[in-house]
mmCIF file of C-alpha atoms in Angstrom:
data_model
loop_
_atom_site.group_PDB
_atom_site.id
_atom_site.type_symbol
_atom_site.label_atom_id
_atom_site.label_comp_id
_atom_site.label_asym_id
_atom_site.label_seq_id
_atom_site.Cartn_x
_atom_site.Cartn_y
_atom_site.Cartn_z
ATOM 1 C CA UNK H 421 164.701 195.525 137.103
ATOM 2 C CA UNK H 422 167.560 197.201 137.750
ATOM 3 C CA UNK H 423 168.999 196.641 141.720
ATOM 4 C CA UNK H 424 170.981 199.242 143.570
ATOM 5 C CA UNK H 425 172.423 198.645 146.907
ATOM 6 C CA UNK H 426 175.022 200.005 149.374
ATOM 7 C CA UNK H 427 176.235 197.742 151.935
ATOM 8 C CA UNK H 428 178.134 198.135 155.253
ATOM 9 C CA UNK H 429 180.180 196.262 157.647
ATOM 10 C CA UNK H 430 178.236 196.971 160.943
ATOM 11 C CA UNK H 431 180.904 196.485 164.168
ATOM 12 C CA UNK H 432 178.107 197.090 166.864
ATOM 13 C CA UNK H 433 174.349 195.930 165.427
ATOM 14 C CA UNK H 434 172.822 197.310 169.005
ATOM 15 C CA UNK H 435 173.774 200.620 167.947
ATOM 16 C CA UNK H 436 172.176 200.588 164.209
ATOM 17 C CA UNK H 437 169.194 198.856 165.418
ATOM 18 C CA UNK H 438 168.931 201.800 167.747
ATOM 19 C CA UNK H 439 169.768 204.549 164.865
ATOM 20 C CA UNK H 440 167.410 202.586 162.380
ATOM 21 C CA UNK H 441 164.569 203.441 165.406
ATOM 22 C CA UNK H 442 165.988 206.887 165.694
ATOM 23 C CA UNK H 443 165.674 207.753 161.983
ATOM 24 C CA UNK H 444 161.460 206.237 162.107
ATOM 25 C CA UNK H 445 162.487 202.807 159.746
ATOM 26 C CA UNK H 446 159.108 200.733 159.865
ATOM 27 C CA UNK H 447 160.527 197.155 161.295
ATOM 28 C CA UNK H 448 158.642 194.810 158.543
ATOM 29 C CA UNK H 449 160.170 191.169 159.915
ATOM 30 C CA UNK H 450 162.305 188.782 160.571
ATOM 31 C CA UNK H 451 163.620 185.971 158.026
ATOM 32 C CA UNK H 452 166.098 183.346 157.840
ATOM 33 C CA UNK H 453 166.924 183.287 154.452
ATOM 34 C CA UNK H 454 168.711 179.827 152.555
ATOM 35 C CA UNK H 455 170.333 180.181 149.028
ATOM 36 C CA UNK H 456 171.807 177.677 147.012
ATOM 37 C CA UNK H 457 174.007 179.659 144.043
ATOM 38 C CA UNK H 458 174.788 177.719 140.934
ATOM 39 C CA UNK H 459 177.009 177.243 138.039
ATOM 40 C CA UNK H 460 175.340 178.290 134.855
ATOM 41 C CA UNK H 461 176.113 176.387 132.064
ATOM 42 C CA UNK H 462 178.711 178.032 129.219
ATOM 43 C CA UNK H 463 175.529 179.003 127.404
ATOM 44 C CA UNK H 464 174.102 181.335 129.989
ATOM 45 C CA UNK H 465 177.440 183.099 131.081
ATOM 46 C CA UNK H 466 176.224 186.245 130.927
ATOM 47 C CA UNK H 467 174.735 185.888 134.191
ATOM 48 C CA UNK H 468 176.509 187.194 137.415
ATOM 49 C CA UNK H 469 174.462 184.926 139.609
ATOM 50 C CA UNK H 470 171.900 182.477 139.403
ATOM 51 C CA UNK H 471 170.129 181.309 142.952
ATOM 52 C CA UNK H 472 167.496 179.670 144.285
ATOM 53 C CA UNK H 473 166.219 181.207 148.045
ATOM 54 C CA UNK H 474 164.145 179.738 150.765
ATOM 55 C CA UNK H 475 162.761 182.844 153.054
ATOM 56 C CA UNK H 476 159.796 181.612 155.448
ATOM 57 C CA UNK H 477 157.369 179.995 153.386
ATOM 58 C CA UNK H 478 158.668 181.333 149.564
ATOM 59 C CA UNK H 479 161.194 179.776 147.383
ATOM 60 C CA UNK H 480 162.372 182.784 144.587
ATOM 61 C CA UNK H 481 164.183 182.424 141.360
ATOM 62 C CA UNK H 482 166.617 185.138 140.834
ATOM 63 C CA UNK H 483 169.243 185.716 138.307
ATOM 64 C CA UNK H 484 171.385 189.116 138.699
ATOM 65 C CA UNK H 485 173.684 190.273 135.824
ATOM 66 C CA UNK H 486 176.275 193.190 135.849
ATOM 67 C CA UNK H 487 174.953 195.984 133.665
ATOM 68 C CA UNK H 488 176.871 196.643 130.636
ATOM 69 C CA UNK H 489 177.139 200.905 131.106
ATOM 70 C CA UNK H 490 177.066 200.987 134.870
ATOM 71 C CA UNK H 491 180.054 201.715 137.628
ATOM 72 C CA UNK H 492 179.763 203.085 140.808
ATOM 73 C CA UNK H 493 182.551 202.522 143.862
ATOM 74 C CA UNK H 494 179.817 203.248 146.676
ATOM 75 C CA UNK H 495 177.298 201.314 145.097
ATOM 76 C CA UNK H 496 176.484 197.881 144.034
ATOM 77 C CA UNK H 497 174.514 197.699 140.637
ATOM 78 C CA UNK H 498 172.578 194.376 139.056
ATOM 79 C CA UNK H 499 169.797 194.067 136.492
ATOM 80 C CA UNK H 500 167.922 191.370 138.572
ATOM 81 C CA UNK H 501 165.247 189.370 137.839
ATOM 82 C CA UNK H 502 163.131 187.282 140.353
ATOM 83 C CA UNK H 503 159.599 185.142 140.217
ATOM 84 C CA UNK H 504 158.345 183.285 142.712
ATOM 85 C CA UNK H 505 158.637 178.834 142.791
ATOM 86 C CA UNK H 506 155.508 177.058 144.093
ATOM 87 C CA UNK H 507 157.595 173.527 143.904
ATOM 88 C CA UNK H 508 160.945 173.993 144.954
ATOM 89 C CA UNK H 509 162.312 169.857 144.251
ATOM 90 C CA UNK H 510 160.524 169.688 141.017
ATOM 91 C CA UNK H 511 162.640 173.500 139.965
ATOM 92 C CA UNK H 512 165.778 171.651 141.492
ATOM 93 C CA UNK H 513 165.432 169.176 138.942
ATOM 94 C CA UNK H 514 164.538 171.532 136.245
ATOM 95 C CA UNK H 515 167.673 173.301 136.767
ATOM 96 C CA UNK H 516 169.696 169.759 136.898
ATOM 97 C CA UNK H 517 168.504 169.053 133.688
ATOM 98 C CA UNK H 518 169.223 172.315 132.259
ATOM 99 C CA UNK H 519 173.041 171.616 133.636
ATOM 100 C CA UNK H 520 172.759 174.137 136.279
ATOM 101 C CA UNK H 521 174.925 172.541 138.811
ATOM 102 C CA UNK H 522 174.910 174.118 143.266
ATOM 103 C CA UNK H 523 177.855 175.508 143.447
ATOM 104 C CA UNK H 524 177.734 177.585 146.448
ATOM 105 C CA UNK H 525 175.670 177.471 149.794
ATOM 106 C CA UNK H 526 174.631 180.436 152.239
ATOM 107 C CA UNK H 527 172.583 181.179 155.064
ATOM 108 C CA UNK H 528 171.934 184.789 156.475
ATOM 109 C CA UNK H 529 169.417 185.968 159.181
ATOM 110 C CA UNK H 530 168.086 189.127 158.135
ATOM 111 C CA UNK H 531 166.219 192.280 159.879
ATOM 112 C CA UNK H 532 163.785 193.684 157.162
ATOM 113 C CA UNK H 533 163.235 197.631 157.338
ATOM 114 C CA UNK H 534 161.249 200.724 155.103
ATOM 115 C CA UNK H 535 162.497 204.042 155.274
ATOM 116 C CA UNK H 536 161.563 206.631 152.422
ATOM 117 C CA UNK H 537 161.167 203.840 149.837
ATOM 118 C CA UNK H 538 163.957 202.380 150.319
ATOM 119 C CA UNK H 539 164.431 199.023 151.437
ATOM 120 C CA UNK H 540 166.952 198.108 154.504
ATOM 121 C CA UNK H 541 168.235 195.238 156.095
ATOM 122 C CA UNK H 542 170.261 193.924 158.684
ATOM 123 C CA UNK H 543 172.245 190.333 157.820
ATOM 124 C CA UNK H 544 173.700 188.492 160.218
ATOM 125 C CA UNK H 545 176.111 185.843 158.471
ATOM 126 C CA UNK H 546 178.308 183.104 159.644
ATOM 127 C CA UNK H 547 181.642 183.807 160.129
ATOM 128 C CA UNK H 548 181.798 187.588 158.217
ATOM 129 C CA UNK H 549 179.735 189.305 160.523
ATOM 130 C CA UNK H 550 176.812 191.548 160.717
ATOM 131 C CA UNK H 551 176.033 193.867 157.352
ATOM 132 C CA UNK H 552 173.812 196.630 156.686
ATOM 133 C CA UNK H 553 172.173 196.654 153.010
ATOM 134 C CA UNK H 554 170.220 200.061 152.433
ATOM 135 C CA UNK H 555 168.594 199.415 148.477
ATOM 136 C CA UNK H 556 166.916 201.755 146.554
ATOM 137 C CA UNK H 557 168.082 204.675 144.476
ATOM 138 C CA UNK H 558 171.445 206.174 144.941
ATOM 139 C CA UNK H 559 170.052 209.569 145.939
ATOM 140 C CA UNK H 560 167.841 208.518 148.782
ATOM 141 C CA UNK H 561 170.806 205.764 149.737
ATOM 142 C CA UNK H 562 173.361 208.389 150.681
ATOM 143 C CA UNK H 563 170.675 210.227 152.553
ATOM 144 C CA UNK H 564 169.509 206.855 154.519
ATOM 145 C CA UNK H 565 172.959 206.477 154.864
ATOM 146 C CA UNK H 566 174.319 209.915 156.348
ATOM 147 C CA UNK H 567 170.867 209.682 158.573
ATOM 148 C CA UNK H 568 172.178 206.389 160.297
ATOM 149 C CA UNK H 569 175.586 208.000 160.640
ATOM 150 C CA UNK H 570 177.611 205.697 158.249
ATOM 151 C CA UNK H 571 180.136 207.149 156.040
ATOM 152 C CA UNK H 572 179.675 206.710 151.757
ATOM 153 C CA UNK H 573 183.005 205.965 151.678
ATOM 154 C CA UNK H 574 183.037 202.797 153.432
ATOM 155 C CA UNK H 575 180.518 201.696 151.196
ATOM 156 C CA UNK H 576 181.438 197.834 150.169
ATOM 157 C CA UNK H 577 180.514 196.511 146.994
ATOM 158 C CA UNK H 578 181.952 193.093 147.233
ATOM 159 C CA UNK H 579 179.082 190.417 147.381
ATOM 160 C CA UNK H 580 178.762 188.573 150.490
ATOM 161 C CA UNK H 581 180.610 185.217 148.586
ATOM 162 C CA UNK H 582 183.098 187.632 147.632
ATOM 163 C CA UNK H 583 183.622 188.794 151.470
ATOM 164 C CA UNK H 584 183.242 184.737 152.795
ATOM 165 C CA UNK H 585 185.797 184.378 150.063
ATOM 166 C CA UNK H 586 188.498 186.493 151.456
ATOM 167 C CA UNK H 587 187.170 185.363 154.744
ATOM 168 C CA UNK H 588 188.123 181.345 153.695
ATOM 169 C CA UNK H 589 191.566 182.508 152.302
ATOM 170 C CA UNK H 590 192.494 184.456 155.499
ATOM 171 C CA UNK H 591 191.617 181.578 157.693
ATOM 172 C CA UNK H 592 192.973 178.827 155.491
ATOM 173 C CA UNK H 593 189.701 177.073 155.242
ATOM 174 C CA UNK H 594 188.964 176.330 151.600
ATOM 175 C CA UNK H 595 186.082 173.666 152.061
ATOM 176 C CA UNK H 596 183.773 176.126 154.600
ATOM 177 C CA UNK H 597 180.682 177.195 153.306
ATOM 178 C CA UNK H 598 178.389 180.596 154.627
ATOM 179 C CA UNK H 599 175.821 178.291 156.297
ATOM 180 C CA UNK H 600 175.124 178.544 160.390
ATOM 181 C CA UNK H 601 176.692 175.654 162.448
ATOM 182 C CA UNK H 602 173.621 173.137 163.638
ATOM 183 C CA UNK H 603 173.669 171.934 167.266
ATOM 184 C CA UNK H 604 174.510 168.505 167.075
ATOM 185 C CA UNK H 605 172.032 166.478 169.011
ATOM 186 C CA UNK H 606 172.664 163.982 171.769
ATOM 187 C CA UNK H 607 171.036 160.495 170.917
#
């Protein structure tokens, strides 16, 4: 299935929570969402990213791969494929065996929303900030888009490791990964 998203840098999340209301997006939930990104093995290079989520109660397989006759600079664009895991541990040890090695951590809090078939979200991450994804196709995208009063051009296409990335470089912090800080309990 073929994935296309625009994302945004959001500098004030009151205000697009209040023009996501404005424009009639159905709120559908709230979900912390855990992914563990991994290595593929030189025989499966051909995908762009291979991850394992935990949202709520699911666990989801998803690979994404970069399309071979597709560009856009507003728009991010993946084949993806996803199916659901009943036994997350016993997958995590399918996927060791297979040589798939964790490569990458994140953590995001997102906002689900539906607006004219299209799906939106707002993701709060550690250390990069709040993002607005609007996903669907491109046509209804810019509309969703010019409706909350966000500008095409500032469209980002860079992943969210991609952002953390440049993020870790800036801050000289090679070792940080995008996962939220845990209160450390007294004891």
């Amino acid at each position: 299935m073929l994935e296309i998203e625009a994302k945004f840098k959001i500098t004030d999340e009151k205000a697009i929570l209040r023009a996501l209301k404005r424009i009639g997006a159905r709120f559908k939930g709230r979900v912390e969402e855990k992914d563990i990104y991994y290595k593929a093995p030189t025989c499966c290079k051909k995908a762009s990213a291979v991850r394992l989520r935990s949202a709520g109660k699911r666990n989801i397989f998803t690979v994404k791969r970069i399309p071979k006759k597709t560009f856009s600079r507003n728009f991010k664009i993946r084949d993806e494929f996803e199916t659901d895991i009943e036994n997350k541990k016993a997958f995590q040890e399918i996927l060791k065996i297979l040589k798939f090695n964790p490569a990458f951590r994140k953590e995001k809090r997102r906002l689900l929303y539906e607006w004219r078939r299209l799906k939106i979200s707002v993701d709060k991450l550690p250390f990069i900030g709040v993002y607005l994804e609007i996903e669907g196709d491109r046509k209804r995208i810019r509309k969703a888009a010019k409706a909350l009063g966000l500008d095409k051009k500032n469209a980002i296409t860079s992943t969210y490791m991609e952002l953390f990335d440049r993020y870790k470089k800036l801050n000289k912090k090679p070792g940080l990964e995008l996962v939220f800080r845990r209160k450390k309990s007294r004891g």
